[in-house]
CSV table of C-alpha atoms and ligand atoms in Angstrom, one decimal:
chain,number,residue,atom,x,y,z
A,1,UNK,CA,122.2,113.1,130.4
A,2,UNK,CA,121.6,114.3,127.0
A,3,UNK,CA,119.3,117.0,127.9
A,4,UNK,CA,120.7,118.3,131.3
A,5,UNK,CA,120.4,122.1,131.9
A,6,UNK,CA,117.4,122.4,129.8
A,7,UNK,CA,113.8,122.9,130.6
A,8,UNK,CA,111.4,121.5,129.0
A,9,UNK,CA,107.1,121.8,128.4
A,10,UNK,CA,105.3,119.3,127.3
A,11,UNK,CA,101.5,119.7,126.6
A,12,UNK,CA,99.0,116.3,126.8
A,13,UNK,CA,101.5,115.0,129.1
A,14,UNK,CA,99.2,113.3,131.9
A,15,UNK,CA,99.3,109.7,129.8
A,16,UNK,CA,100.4,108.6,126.5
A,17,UNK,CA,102.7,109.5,124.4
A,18,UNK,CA,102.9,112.8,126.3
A,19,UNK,CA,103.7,111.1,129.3
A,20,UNK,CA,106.5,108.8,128.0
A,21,UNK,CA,108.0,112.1,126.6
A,22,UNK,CA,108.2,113.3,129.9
A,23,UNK,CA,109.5,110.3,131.5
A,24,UNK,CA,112.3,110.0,128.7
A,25,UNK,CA,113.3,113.6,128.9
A,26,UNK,CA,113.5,113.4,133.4
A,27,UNK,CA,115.9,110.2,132.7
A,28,UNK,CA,117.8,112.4,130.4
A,29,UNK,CA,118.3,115.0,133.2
A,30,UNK,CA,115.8,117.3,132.2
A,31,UNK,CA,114.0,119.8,133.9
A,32,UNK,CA,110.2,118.9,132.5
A,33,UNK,CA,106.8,121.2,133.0
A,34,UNK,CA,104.1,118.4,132.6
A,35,UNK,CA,100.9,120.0,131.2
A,36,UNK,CA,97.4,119.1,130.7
A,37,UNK,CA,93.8,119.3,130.6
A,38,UNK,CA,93.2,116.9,133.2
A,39,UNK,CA,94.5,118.4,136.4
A,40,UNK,CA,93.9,115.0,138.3
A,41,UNK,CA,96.2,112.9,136.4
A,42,UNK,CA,98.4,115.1,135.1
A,43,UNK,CA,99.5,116.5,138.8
A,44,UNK,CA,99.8,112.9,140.4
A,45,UNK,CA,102.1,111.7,137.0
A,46,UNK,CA,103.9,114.2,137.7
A,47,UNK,CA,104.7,113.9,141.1
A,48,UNK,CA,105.4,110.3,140.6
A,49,UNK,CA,108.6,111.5,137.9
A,50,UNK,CA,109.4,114.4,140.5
A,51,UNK,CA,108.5,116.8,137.9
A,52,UNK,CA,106.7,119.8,138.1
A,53,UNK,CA,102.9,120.2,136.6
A,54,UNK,CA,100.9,123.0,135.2
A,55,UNK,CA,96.9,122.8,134.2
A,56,UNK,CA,96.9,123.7,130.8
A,57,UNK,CA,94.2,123.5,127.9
A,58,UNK,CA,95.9,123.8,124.6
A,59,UNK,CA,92.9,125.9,123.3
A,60,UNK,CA,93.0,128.6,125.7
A,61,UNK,CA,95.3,131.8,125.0
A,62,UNK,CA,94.9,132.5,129.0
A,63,UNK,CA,96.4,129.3,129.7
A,64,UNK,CA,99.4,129.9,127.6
A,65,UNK,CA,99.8,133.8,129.3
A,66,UNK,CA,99.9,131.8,132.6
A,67,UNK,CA,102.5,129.5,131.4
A,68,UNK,CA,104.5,132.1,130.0
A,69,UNK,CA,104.8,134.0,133.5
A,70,UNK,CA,105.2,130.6,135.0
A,71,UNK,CA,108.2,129.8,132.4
A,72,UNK,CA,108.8,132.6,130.2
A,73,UNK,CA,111.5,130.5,128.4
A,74,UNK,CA,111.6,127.0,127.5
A,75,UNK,CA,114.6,125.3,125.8
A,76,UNK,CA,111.8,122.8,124.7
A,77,UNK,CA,108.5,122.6,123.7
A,78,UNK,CA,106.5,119.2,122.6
A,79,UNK,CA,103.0,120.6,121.2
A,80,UNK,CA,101.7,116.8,121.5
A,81,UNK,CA,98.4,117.4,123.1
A,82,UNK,CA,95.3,116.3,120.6
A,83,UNK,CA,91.9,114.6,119.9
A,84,UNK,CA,90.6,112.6,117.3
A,85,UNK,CA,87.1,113.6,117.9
A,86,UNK,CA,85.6,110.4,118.7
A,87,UNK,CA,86.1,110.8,122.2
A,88,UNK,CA,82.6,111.1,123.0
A,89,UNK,CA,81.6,108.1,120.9
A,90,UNK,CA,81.6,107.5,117.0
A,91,UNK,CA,80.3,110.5,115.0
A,92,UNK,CA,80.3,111.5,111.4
A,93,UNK,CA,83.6,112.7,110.5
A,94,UNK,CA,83.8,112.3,106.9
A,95,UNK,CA,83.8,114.9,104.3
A,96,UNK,CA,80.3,114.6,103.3
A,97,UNK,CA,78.5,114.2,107.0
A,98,UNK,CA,81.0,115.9,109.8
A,99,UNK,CA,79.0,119.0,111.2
A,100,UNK,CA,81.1,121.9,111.0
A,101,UNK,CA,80.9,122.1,115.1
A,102,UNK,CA,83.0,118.8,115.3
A,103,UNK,CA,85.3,120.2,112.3
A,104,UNK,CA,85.7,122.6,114.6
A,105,UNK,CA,86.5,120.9,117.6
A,106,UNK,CA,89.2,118.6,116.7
A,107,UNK,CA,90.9,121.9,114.8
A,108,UNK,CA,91.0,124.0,117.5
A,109,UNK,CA,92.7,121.4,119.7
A,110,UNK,CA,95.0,120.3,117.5
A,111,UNK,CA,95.8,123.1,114.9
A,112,UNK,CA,94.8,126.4,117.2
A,113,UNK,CA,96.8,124.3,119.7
A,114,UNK,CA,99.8,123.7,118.2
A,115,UNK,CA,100.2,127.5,116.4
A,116,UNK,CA,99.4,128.9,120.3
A,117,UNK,CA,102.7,126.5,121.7
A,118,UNK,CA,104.6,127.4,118.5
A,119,UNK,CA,103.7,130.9,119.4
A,120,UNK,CA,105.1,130.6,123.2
A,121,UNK,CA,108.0,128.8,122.3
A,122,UNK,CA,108.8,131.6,120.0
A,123,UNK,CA,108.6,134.4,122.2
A,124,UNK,CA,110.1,132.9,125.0
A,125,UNK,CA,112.6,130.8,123.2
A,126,UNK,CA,113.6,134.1,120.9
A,127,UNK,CA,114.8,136.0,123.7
A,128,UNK,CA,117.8,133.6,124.2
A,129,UNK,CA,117.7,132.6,120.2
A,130,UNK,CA,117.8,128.9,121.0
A,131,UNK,CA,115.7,126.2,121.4
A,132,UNK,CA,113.4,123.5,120.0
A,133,UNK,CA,109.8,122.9,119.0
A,134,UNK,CA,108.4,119.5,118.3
A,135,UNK,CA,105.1,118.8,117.1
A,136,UNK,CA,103.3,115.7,117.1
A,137,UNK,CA,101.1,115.2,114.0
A,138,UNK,CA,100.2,112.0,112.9
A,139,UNK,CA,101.0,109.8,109.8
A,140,UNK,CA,97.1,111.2,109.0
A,141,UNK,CA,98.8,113.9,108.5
A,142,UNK,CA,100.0,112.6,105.5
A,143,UNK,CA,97.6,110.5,103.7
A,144,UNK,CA,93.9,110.8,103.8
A,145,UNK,CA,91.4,109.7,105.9
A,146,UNK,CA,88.4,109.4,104.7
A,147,UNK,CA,86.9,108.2,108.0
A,148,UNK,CA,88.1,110.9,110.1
A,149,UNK,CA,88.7,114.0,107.9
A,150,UNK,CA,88.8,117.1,110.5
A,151,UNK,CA,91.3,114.7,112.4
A,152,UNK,CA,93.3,114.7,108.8
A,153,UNK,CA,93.3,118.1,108.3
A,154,UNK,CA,94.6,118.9,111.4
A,155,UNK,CA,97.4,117.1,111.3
A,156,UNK,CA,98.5,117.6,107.9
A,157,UNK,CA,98.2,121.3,108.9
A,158,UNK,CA,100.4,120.9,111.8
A,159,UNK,CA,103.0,119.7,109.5
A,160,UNK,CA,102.9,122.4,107.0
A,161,UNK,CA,102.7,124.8,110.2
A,162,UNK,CA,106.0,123.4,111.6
A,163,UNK,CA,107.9,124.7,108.3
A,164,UNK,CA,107.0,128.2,108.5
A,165,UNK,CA,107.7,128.0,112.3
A,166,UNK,CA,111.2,126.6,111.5
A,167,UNK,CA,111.8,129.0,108.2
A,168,UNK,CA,110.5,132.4,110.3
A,169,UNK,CA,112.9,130.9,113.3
A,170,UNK,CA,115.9,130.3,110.6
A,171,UNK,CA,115.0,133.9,109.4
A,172,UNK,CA,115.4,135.8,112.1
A,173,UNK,CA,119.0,134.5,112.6
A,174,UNK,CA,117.7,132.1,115.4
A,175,UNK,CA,118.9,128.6,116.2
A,176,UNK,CA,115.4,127.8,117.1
A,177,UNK,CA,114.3,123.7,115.7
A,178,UNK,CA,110.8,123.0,114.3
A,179,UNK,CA,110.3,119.2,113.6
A,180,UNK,CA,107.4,117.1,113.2
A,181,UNK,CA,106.5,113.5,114.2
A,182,UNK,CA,104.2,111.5,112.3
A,183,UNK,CA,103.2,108.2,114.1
A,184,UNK,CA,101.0,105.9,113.2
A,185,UNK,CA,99.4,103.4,115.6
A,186,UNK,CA,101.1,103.6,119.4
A,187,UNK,CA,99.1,102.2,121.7
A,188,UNK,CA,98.2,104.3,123.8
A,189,UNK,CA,94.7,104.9,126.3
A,190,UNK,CA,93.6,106.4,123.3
A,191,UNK,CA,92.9,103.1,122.0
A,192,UNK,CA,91.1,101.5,124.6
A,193,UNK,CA,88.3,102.5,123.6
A,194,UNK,CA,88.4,100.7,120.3
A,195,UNK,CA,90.0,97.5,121.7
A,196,UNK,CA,87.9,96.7,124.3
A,197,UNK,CA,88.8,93.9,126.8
A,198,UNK,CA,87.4,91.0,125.6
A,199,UNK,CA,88.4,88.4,124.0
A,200,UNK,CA,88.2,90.0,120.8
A,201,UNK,CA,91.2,92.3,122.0
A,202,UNK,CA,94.2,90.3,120.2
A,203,UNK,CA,92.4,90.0,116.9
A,204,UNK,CA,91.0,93.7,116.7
A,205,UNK,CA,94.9,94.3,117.8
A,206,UNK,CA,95.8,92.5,114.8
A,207,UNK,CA,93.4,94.0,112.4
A,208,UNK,CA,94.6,97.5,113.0
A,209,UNK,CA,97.9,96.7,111.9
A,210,UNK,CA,97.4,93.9,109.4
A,211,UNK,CA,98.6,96.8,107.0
A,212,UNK,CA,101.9,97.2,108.8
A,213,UNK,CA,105.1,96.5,107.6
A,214,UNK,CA,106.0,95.1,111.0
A,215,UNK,CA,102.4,94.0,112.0
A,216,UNK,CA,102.5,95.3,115.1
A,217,UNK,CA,101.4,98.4,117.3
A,218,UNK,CA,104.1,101.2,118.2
A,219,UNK,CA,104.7,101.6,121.5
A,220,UNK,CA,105.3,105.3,123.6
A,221,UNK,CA,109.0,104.7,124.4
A,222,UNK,CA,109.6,104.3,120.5
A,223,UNK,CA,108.2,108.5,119.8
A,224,UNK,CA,110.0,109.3,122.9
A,225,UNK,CA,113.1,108.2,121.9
A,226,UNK,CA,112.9,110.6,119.1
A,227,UNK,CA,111.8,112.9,120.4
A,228,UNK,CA,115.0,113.2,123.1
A,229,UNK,CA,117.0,113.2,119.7
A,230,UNK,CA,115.1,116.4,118.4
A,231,UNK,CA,115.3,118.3,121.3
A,232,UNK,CA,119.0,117.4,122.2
A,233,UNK,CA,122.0,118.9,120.8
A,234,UNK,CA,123.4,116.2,118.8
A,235,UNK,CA,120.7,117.4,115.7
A,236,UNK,CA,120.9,121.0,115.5
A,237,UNK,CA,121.6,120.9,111.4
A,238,UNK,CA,117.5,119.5,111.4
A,239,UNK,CA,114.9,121.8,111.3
A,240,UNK,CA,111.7,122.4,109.5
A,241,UNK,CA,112.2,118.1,108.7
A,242,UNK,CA,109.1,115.6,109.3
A,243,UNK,CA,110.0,111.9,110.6
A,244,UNK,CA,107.6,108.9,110.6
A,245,UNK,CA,107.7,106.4,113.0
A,246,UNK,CA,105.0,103.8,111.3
A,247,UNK,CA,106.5,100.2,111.4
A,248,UNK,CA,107.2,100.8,107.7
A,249,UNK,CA,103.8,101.9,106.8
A,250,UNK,CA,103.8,104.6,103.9
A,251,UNK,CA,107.1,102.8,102.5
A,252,UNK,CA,104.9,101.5,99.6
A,253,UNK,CA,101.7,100.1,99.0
A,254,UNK,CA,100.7,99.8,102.5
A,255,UNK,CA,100.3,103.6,102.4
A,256,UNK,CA,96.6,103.6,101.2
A,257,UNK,CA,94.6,103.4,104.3
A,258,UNK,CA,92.1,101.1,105.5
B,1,NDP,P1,95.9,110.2,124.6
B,1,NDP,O1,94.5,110.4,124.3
B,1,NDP,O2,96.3,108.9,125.3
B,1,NDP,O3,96.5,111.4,125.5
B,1,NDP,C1,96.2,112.7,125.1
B,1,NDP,C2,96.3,113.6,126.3
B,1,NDP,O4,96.0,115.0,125.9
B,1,NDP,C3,95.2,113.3,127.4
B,1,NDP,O5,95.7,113.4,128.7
B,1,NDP,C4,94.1,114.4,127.1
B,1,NDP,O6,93.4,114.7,128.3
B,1,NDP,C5,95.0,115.5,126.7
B,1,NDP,N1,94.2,116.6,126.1
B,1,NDP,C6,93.1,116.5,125.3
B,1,NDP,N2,92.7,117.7,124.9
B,1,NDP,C7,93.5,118.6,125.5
B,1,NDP,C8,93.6,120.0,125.5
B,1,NDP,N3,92.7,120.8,124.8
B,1,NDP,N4,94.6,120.6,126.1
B,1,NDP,C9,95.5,119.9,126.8
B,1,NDP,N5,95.5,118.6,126.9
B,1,NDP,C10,94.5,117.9,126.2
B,1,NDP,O7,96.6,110.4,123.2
B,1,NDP,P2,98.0,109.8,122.7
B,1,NDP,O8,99.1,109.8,123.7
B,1,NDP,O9,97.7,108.6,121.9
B,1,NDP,O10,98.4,110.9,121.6
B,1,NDP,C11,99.2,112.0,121.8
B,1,NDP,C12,99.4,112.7,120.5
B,1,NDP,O11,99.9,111.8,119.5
B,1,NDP,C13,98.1,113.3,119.9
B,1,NDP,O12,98.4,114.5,119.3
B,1,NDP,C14,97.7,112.3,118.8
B,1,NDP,O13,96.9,112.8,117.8
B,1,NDP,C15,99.1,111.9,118.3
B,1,NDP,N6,99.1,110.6,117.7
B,1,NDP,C16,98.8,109.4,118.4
B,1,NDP,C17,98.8,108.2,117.7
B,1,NDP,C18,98.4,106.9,118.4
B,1,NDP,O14,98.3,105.9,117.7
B,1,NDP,N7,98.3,106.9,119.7
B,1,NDP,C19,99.1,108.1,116.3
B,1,NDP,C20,99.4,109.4,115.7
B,1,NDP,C21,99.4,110.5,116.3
B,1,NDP,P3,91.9,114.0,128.4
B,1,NDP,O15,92.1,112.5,128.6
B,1,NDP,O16,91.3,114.6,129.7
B,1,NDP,O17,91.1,114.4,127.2
């Protein structure tokens, strides 16, 4: 019961990582607010941890209003809702062919997303001076990707984001966290589509992380566990810090990407 008496909102929550989040944070006695663009999934998730759920689209500043009057103050906030733009199938997303509309796109979910749940968690979370704010980046938010730039610069921008969130929060005499997560491959439904499954399933598996220290995929429970350390009590001398959770992927070499 490392996180009993505290409330918690978690965006992208309806599968996932989001989800496991959720699901770690209830077992810890939590009181979570699962949120999401999809309604259907989120809701019925939700019910199934006896949690509470909230339609939410990370993009939307109305959303966030409505959340506020719904919770006006979070002890926790998980900004882990994001895209990598390919979700419509495989489009140009390096540097010399992405359209600026698709640049677009995958920033405003994932950068105009994050600042607007950093934003909430500050206002609500300032009134009471406590509190922590995790963001889920990527380990693309680290290294580049030539193959998937806006996705790249999104997450390297929610890192540098989550420092001044922590250093305003620090500022204003507040003992309000900001931390970042950096994954690298979880498997999660947002790999299906690449896997497929076929028979080619175990050797695309194996490609993916042939790179991988550990040569294997991450799995959900692994950034939820984390994550329960971030937003618990036990850590409250980190803030503003970034932790990888990569199988021992940018530990040398292996950093380069494929
Ligand atoms: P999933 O695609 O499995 O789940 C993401 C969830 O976010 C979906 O339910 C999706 O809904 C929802 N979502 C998408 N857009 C919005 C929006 N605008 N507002 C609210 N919710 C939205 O992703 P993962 O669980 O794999 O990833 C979670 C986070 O972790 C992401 O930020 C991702 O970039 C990051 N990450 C994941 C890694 C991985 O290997 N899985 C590695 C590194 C980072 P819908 O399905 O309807 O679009």
């Amino acid at each position: 019961m490392r996180l009993s008496d505290k409330t918690a909102v978690i965006t992208g929550a309806a599968r996932g990582i989001g989800l496991a989040i959720a699901r770690h944070f209830r077992d810890e006695g939590c009181n979570v607010i699962l949120t999401d663009i999809d309604a259907e999934n989120g809701q019925r998730e939700a019910e199934a941890l006896s949690c509470r759920f909230l339609s939410l689209d990370v993009r939307s500043e109305k959303d966030w209003e409505a959340l506020a009057s719904f919770c006006p103050s979070p002890d926790i906030v998980v900004n882990n809702a994001g895209i990598t733009g390919f979700e419509n199938g495989v489009v140009a997303h390096d540097p010399e062919h992405a359209t600026l509309t698709d640049w677009h796109a995958v920033h405003r979910t994932n950068l105009d997303g994050t600042f607007l749940g950093c934003r909430y968690a500050l206002r609500g979370m300032g009134r009471r001076g406590t509190g922590s704010i995790i963001n889920i980046s990527s380990r693309s938010g680290l290294v580049g990707i030539p193959g998937a730039a806006a996705y790249a610069s999104s997450k390297a921008a929610i890192r540098n984001h989550t420092k001044s969130v922590a250093l305003y929060a620090a500022q204003k005499g507040w003992a309000i966290r900001c931390n970042s997560i950096h994954p690298a491959a979880i498997l999660t439904p947002m790999w299906e589509a690449m896997l497929g499954d076929g028979p080619d399933r175990e050797a695309r598996m194996k490609a993916l992380v042939a790179d991988t220290p550990l040569k294997r995929f991450g799995t959900v429970d692994e950034v939820a566990a984390i994550c329960v350390m971030l937003a618990s009590d036990e850590v409250t001398y980190i803030t503003g810090s970034e932790f990888s959770i990569d199988g021992g992927l940018l530990a040398g070499s292996a950093a380069v990407p494929g």
